[in-house]
XYZ file of C-alpha atoms in Angstrom:
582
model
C -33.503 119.635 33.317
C -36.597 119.586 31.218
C -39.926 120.691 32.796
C -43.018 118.674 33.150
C -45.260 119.311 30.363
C -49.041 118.590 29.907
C -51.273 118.942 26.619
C -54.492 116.613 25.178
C -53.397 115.397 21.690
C -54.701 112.040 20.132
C -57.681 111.805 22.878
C -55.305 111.630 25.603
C -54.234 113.286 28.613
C -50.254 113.251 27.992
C -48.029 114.634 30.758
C -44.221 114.946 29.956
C -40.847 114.930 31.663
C -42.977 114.320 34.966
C -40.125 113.789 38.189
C -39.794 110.378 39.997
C -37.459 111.021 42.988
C -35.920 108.213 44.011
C -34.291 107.363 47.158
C -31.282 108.996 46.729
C -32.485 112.456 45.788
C -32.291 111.425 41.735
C -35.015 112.131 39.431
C -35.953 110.089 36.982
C -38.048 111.496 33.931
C -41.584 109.954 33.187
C -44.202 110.666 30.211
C -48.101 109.860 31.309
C -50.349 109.087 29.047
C -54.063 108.720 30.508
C -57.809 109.112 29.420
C -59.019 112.311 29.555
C -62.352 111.880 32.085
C -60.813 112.277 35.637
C -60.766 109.151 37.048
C -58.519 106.536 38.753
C -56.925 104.020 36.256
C -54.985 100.893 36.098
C -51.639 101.611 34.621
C -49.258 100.033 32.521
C -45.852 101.051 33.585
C -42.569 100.662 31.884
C -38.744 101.350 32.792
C -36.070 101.283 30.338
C -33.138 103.078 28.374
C -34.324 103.427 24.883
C -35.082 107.045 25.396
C -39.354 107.542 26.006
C -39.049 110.512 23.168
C -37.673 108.666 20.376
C -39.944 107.352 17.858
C -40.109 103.411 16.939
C -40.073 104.741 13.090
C -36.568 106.673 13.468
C -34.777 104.945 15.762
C -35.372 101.389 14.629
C -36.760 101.942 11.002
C -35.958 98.772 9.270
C -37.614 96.888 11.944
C -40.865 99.115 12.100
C -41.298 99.236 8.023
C -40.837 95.129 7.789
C -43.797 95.167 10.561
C -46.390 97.067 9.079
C -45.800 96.094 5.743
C -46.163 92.475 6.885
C -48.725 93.228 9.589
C -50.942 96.990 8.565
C -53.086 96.211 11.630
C -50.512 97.832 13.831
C -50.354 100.782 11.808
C -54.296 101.347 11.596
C -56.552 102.692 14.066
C -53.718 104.975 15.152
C -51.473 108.443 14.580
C -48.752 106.527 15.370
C -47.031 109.386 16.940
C -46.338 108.056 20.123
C -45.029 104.607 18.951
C -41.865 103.688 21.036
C -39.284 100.591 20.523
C -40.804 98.044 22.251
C -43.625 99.271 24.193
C -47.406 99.528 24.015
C -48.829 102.047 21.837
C -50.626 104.237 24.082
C -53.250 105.283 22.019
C -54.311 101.561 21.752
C -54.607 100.924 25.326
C -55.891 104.317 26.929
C -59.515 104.526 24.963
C -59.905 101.300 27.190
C -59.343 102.841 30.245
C -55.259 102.292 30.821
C -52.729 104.593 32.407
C -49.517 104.344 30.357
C -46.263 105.224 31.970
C -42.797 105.410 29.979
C -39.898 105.937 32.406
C -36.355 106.438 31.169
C -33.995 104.742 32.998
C -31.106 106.244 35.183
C -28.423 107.855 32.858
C -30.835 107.493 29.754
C -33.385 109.626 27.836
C -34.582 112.429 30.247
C -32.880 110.889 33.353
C -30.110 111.694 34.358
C -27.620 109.450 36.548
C -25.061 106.635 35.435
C -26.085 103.953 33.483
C -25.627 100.655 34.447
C -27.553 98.099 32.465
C -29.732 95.197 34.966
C -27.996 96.504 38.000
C -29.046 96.195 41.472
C -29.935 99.870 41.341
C -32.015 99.880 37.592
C -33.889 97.557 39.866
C -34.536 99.895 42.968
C -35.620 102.393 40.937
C -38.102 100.158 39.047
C -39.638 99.230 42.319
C -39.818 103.077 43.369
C -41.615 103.693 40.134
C -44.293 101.371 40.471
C -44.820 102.202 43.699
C -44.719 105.947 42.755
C -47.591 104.916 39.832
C -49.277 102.803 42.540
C -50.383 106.105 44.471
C -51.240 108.355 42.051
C -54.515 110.071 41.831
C -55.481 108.937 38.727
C -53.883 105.459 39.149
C -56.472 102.778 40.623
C -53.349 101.689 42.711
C -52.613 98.293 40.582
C -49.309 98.153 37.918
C -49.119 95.978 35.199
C -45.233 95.807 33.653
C -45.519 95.305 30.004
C -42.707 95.264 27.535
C -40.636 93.158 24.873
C -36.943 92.533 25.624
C -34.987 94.912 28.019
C -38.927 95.656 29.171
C -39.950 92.054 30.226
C -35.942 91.045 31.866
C -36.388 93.384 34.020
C -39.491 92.414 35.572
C -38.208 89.050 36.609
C -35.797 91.300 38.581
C -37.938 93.892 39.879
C -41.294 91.188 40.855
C -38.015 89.768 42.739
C -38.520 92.395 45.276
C -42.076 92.206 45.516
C -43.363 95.394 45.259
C -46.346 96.132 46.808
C -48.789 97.577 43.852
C -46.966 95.388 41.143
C -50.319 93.483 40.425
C -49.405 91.413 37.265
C -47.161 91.453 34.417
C -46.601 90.612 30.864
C -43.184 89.729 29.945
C -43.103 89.564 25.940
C -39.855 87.445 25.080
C -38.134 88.535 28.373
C -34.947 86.781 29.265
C -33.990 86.295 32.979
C -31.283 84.486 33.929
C -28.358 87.797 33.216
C -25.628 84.367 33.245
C -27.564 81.793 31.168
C -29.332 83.932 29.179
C -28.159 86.667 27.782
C -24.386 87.207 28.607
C -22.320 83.318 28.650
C -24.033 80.488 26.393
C -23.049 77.346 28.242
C -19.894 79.555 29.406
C -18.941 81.221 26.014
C -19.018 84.431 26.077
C -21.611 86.206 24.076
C -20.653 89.732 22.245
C -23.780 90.457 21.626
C -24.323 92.913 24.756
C -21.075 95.081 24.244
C -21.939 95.764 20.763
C -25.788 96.323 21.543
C -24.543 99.172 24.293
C -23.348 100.955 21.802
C -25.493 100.997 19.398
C -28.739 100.977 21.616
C -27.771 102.521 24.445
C -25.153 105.132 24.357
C -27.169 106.953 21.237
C -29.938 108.066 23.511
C -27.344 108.699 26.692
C -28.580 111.106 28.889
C -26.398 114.448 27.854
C -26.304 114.022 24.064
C -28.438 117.073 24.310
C -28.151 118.827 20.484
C -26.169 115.678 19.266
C -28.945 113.702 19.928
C -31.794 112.732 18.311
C -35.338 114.901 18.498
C -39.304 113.774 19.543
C -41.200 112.980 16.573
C -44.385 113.804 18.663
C -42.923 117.432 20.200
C -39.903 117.954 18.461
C -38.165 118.639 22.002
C -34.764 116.316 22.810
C -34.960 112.803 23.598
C -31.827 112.938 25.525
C -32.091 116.335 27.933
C -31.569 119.940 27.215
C -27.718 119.696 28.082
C -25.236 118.587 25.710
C -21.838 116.710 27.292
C -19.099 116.093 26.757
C -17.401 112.511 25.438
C -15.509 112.423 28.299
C -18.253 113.373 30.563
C -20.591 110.483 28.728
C -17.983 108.119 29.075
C -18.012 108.931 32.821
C -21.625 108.377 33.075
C -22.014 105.235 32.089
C -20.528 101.544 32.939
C -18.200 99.766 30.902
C -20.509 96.732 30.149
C -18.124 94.755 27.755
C -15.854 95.240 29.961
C -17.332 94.446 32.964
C -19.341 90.853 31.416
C -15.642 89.957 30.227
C -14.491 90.263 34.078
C -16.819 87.667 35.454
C -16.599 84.698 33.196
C -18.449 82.422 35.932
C -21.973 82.705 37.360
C -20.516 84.951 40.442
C -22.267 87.449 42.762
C -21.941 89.964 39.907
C -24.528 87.645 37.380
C -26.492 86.668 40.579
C -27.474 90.334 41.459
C -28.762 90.990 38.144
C -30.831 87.491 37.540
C -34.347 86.697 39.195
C -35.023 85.300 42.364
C -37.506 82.421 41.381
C -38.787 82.138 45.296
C -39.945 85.612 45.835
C -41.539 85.818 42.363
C -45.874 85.604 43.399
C -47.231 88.497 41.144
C -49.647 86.761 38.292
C -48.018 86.723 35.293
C -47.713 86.027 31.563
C -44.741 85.191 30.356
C -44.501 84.745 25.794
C -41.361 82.959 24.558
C -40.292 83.173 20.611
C -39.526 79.798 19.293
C -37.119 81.094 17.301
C -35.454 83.152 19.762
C -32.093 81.493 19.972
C -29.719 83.450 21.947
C -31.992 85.872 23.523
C -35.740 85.774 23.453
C -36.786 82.379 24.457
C -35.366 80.131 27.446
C -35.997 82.917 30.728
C -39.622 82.702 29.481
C -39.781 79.174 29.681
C -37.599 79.046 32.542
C -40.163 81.668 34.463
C -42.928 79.860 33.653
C -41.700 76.378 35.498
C -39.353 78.293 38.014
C -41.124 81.194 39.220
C -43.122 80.976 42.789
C -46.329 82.521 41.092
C -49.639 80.276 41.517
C -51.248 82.024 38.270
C -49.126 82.033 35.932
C -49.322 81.296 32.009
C -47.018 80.435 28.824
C -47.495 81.873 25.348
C -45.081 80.900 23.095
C -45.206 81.873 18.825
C -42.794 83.209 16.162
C -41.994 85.953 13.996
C -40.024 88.786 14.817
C -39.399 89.547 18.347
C -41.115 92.679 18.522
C -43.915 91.837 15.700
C -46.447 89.865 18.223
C -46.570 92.452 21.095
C -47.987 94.865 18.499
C -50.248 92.675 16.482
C -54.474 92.331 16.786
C -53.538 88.816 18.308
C -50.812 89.523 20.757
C -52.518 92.804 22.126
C -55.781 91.167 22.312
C -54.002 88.221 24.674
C -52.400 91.026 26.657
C -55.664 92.950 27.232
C -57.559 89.898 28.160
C -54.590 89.120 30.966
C -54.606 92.689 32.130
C -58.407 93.093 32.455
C -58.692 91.122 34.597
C -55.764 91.819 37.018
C -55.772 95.076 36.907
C -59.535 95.878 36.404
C -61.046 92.913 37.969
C -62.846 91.737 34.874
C -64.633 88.519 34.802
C -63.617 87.233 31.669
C -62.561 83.840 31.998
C -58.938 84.624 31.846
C -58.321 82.142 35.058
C -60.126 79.060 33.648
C -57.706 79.647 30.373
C -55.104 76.595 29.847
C -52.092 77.817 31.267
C -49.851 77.139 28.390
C -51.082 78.430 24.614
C -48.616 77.210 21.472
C -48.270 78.425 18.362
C -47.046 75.451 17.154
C -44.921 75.620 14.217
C -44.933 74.192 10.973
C -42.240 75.089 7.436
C -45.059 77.226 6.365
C -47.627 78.113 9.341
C -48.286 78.365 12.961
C -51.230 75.928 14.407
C -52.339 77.346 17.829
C -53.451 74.782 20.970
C -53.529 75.171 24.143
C -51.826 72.949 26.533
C -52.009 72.461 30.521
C -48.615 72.500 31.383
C -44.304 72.836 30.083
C -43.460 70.652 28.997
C -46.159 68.526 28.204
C -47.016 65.669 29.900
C -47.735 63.399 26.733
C -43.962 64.238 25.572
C -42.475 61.109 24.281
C -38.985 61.543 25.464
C -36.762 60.027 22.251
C -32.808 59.411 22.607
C -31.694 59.736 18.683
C -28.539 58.109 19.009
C -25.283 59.774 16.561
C -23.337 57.046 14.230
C -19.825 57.220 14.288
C -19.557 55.226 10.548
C -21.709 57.555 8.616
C -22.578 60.045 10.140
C -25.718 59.261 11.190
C -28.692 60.066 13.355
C -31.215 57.126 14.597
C -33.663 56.632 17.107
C -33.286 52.220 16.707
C -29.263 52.512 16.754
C -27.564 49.281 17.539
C -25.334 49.674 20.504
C -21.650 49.941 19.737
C -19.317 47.089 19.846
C -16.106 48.776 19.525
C -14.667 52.258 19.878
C -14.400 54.994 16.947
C -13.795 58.626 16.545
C -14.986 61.589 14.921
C -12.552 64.694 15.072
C -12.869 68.085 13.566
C -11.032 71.357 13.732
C -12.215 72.633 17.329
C -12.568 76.607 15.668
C -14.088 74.826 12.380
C -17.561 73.922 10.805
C -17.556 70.560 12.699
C -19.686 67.491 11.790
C -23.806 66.998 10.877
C -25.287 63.264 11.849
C -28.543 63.082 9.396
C -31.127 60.816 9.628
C -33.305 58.880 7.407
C -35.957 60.426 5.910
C -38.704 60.220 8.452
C -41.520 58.040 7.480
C -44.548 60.653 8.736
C -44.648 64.053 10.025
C -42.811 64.095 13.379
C -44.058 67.163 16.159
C -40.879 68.317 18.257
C -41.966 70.358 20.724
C -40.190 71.060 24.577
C -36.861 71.085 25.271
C -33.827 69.384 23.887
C -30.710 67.719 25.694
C -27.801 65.933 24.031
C -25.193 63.401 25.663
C -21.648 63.572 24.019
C -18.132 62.341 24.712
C -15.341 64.658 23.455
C -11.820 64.911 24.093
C -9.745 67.578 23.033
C -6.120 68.106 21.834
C -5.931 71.272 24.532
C -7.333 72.459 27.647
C -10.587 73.202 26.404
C -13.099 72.689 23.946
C -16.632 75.410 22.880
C -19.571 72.998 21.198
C -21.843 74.382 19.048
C -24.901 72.507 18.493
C -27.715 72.897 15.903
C -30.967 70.908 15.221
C -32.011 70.912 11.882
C -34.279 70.016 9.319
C -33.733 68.946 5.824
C -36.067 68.954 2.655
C -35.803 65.328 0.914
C -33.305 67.029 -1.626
C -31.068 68.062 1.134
C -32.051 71.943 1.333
C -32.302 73.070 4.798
C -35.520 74.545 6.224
C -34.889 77.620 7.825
C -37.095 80.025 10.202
C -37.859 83.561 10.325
C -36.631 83.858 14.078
C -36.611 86.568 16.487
C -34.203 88.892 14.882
C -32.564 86.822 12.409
C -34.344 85.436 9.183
C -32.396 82.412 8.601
C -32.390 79.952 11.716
C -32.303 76.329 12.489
C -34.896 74.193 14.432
C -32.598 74.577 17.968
C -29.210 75.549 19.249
C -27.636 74.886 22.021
C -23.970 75.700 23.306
C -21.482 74.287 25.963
C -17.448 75.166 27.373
C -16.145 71.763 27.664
C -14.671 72.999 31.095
C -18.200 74.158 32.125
C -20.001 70.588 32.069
C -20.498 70.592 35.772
C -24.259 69.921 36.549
C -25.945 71.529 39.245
C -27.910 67.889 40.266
C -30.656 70.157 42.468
C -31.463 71.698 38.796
C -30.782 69.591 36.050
C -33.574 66.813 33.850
C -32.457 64.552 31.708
C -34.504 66.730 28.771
C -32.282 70.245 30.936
C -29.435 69.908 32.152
C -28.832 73.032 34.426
C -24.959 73.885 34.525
C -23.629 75.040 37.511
C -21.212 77.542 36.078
C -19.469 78.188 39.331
C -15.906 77.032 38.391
C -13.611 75.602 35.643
C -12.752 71.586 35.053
C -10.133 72.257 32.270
C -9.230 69.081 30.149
C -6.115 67.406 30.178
C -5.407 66.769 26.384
C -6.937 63.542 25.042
C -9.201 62.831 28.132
C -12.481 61.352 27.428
C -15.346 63.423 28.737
C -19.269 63.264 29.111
C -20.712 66.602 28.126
C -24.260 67.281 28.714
C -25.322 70.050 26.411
C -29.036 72.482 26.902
C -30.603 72.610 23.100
C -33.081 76.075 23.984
C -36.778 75.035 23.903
C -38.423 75.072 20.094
C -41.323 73.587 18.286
C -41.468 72.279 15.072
C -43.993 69.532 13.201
C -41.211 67.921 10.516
C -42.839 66.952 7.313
C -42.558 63.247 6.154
C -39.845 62.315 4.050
C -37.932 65.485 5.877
C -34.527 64.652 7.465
C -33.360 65.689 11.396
C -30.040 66.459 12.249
C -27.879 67.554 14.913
C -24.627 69.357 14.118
C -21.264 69.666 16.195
C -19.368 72.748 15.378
C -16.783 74.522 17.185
C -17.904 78.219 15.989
C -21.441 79.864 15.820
C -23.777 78.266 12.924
C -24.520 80.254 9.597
C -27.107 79.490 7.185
C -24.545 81.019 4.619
C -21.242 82.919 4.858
C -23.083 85.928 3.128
C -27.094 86.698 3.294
C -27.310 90.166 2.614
C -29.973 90.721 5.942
C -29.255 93.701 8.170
C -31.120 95.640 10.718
C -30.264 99.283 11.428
C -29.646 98.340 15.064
C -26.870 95.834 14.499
C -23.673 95.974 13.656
C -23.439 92.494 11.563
C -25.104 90.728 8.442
C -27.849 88.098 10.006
C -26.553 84.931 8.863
C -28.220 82.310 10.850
C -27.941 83.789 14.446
C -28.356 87.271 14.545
C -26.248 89.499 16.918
C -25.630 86.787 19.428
C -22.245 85.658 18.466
C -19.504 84.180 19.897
C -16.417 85.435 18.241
C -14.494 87.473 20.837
C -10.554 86.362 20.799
C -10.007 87.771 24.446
C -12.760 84.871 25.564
C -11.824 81.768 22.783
C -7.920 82.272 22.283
C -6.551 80.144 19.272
C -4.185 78.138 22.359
C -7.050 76.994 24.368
C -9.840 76.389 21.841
C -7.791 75.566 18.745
C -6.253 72.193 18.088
C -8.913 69.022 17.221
C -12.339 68.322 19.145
C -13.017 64.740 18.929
C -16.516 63.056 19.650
C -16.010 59.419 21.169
C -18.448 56.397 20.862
C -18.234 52.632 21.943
C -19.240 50.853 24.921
C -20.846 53.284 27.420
C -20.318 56.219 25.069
C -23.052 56.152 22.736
C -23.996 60.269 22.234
C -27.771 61.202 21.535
C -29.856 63.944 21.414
C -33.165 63.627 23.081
C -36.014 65.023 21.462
C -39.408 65.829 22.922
C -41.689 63.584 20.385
C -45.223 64.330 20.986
C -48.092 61.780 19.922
C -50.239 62.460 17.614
C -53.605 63.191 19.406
């Protein structure tokens, strides 16, 4: 095991490899970075298994070159030799008086232990560390949790078991709910976690020793001075694919690793990505309304998922929050609004600031889908007879486009649609995408959290998942209850309720909406050329957060025809959150 360490570099105390025991005798590996007058200091703490040691620039380069090319302010002012994947750069928060703390997670980095990803026990040790930072000497006993990703989900979890000296925290495009979220889509299974294990996770596994990558800051292993064998990895670690595949319904296995909204108090910040379908958007908005917490606030913008956090604006937003919690700063962070937008336009971002999600003025519009021609209208005629749309349930499905809108519409909030499908099996997986059209027909596309190419909104549903938890669900979110499966007899009729993720976007007059039905995930095109070094796949409309595994979506059960009734009492819509022009 690697011994503490301790030099000044950078105009910083830094202290290495310093021990965390835990309750059960394990200890977890922590690097300290603090000013250099003695003093006690509000920290920022995070907990996670990218490996503390391992340098944003090597281990994610594509994604670090893109951001300060497009952004040089993060780059500047800086050595940029202790930037880490998705965590504060400590040498812009410690000249203004901040403790940082990087802990590497059981079974990760400099910890040893198994991994297991969100578990019950990630989360125990979380809580020890905070309190562990909490009495410090030079710690002015209040945490802050800061973070993007994997950093902000598991503060929902760990502000769940409200430790003591948590004191606020800032979760940057944190999802929550481990069901919802991040691991089943409306009940289809998402392979986005299985394949981010192994490229995220296992290659800084605690053990890789010499077969693992070195500090760019000390040149001394990211992953622990012993080096172990495959077997003895593989031993270490759960099998997450394996294990998400097991529980295809929101069990006690989902519910032990998602928040619990009641016992969340701690002040907090939550910042949602528009275009962060799949991932980085609906826990944040789901915190924000859900959570317990009397001082609370939204912030919700675009861009890359990890760009924000890093940039003059997002950092100055976090150090405004965190100034005042942790420091007790008077700076008129409480008489803020509590929600700030970046609202989003083809070609900018307008910011306003807003006093509540969603917002009150929203003009709650049912866009009613045409059978005849396909189309989408908000004055539809109601149907005097019945028709039918099929399409080949695996296939591309069907788009209903509207007009072209006479002025520029604002969609902003969340998005619901009402269907009626049958299906010529058991089951049926709907796919559905809001998009935008130029008047020539091209569609307008987004830079979105990871992926370059995305549409307006998705929003996904299992045909044999439609239950609605009634406590939960709006008409503009309707909250599934997941807890058991209503297969279809063949041909039966229906009502599916399907959650569109929250989004923003001001469409330009003479711009088309539409909402497609697909029975697979939605590309932009079949080839794009986009890659990050961290996935496995080309980017062609939604990133890593697919749904193609054959074990989950078997050609018997969700192949055949999906067919999309209308008529008398079944006239489908998708309700869009118009807002007024002020």
């Amino acid at each position: 095991m690697a011994a503490p360490k301790s030099e000044v570099c950078e105009g910083m105390r830094v202290e290495r490899d310093v021990p965390i025991i835990v309750d059960d005798g394990l200890s977890l590996r922590a690097d300290v970075f603090r000013p250099l007058p003695e003093g006690r200091f509000p920290v920022l703490l995070t907990y996670g298994p990218y490996g503390k040691g391992l340098a944003f620039q090597e281990g994610y380069p594509s994604a670090w070159q893109r951001m300060v090319a497009d952004h040089p302010e993060v780059a500047s002012g800086t050595s940029n030799r202790h930037q880490n994947w998705e965590v504060v750069d400590p040498e812009k928060w410690v000249p203004d008086g901040y403790a940082c703390v990087r802990v590497d997670s059981r079974g990760t980095g400099c910890s040893p232990g198994r991994v297991d990803p969100f578990s019950p026990r990630e989360t125990r040790d979380f809580y020890q560390c905070i309190q562990w930072a909490g009495v410090q000497p030079w710690s002015n006993g209040r945490v802050g949790l800061s973070g993007v990703s994997y950093y902000g989900i598991n503060q929902w979890h760990v502000a769940s078991l409200e430790p003591p000296h948590l004191a606020a925290m800032c979760i940057w495009e944190g999802a929550a709910d481990w069901y919802r979220d991040m691991t089943h889509h409306g009940g289809i299974l998402s392979t986005f976690w299985a394949n981010w294990y192994d490229m995220q996770v296992k290659t800084v596994q605690h053990g890789l020793g010499e077969r693992g990558p070195r500090s760019r800051a000390t040149g001394e292993l990211v992953c622990g001075d012993e080096t172990f064998t495959d077997a003895a990895l593989a031993a270490s670690r759960c099998d997450l694919g394996a294990e998400i595949l097991a529980h295809p319904l929101d069990d006690d296995y989902h519910r032990a690793r998602s928040p619990d909204w009641d016992r969340i108090v701690v002040p907090f910040l939550s910042a949602a990505n528009w275009g962060g379908q799949g991932l980085h958007a609906r826990g944040n908005f789901e915190g924000y309304v859900r959570a317990a917490s009397r001082q609370k606030w939204l912030e919700a913008h675009g861009l890359e998922h990890w760009t924000h956090f890093y940039t003059d604006y997002g950092r100055g937003l976090q150090k405004r929050f965190f100034d005042h919690f942790l420091k007790g700063e008077e700076n008129g962070w409480e008489r803020r609004p509590r929600v700030l937008l970046q609202v989003r336009h083809a070609d900018r971002f307008v910011e306003r600031a807003e006093h509540e999600w969603p917002l009150a003025r929203t003009r709650w519009t049912a866009w009613h889908l045409g059978p005849a021609h396909h189309t989408l209208s908000e004055h539809a005629a109601p149907l005097a007879h019945e028709a039918k749309v099929s399409f080949d349930a695996l296939g591309d499905g069907v788009t209903f486009l509207s007009a072209p809108l006479p002025h520029a519409t604002e969609l902003t909030g969340p998005v619901a649609a009402r269907l009626f499908v049958s299906s010529s099996t058991t089951d049926a997986d709907l796919f559905l995408v809001l998009r935008v059209f130029t008047p020539d027909l091209r569609e307008v596309v987004f830079q979105g959290a990871i992926d370059p190419h995305t549409p307006v909104a998705q929003g996904w549903l299992r045909a044999s998942h439609r239950k609605l938890d009634a406590r939960l669900s709006t008409p503009w979110r309707p909250y599934h209850a997941h807890d058991e499966r209503q297969p279809l007899r063949p041909g039966e009729v229906v009502q599916a309720d399907v959650e569109l993720w929250p989004t923003s976007i001001v469409v330009a007059a003479g711009h088309r909406i539409a909402l497609t039905v697909r029975g697979r995930d939605y590309e932009w095109q079949a080839a794009t050329g986009a890659r990050l070094s961290n996935f496995r796949n080309e980017l062609r409309g939604c990133g890593p957060f697919l749904h193609d595994d054959p074990r989950d979506r078997p050609d018997a059960t969700f192949g055949g025809r999906t067919t999309l009734h209308f008529g008398p009492g079944r006239q489908p819509y998708v309700l869009l959150p118009v807002i007024p022009e002020a």
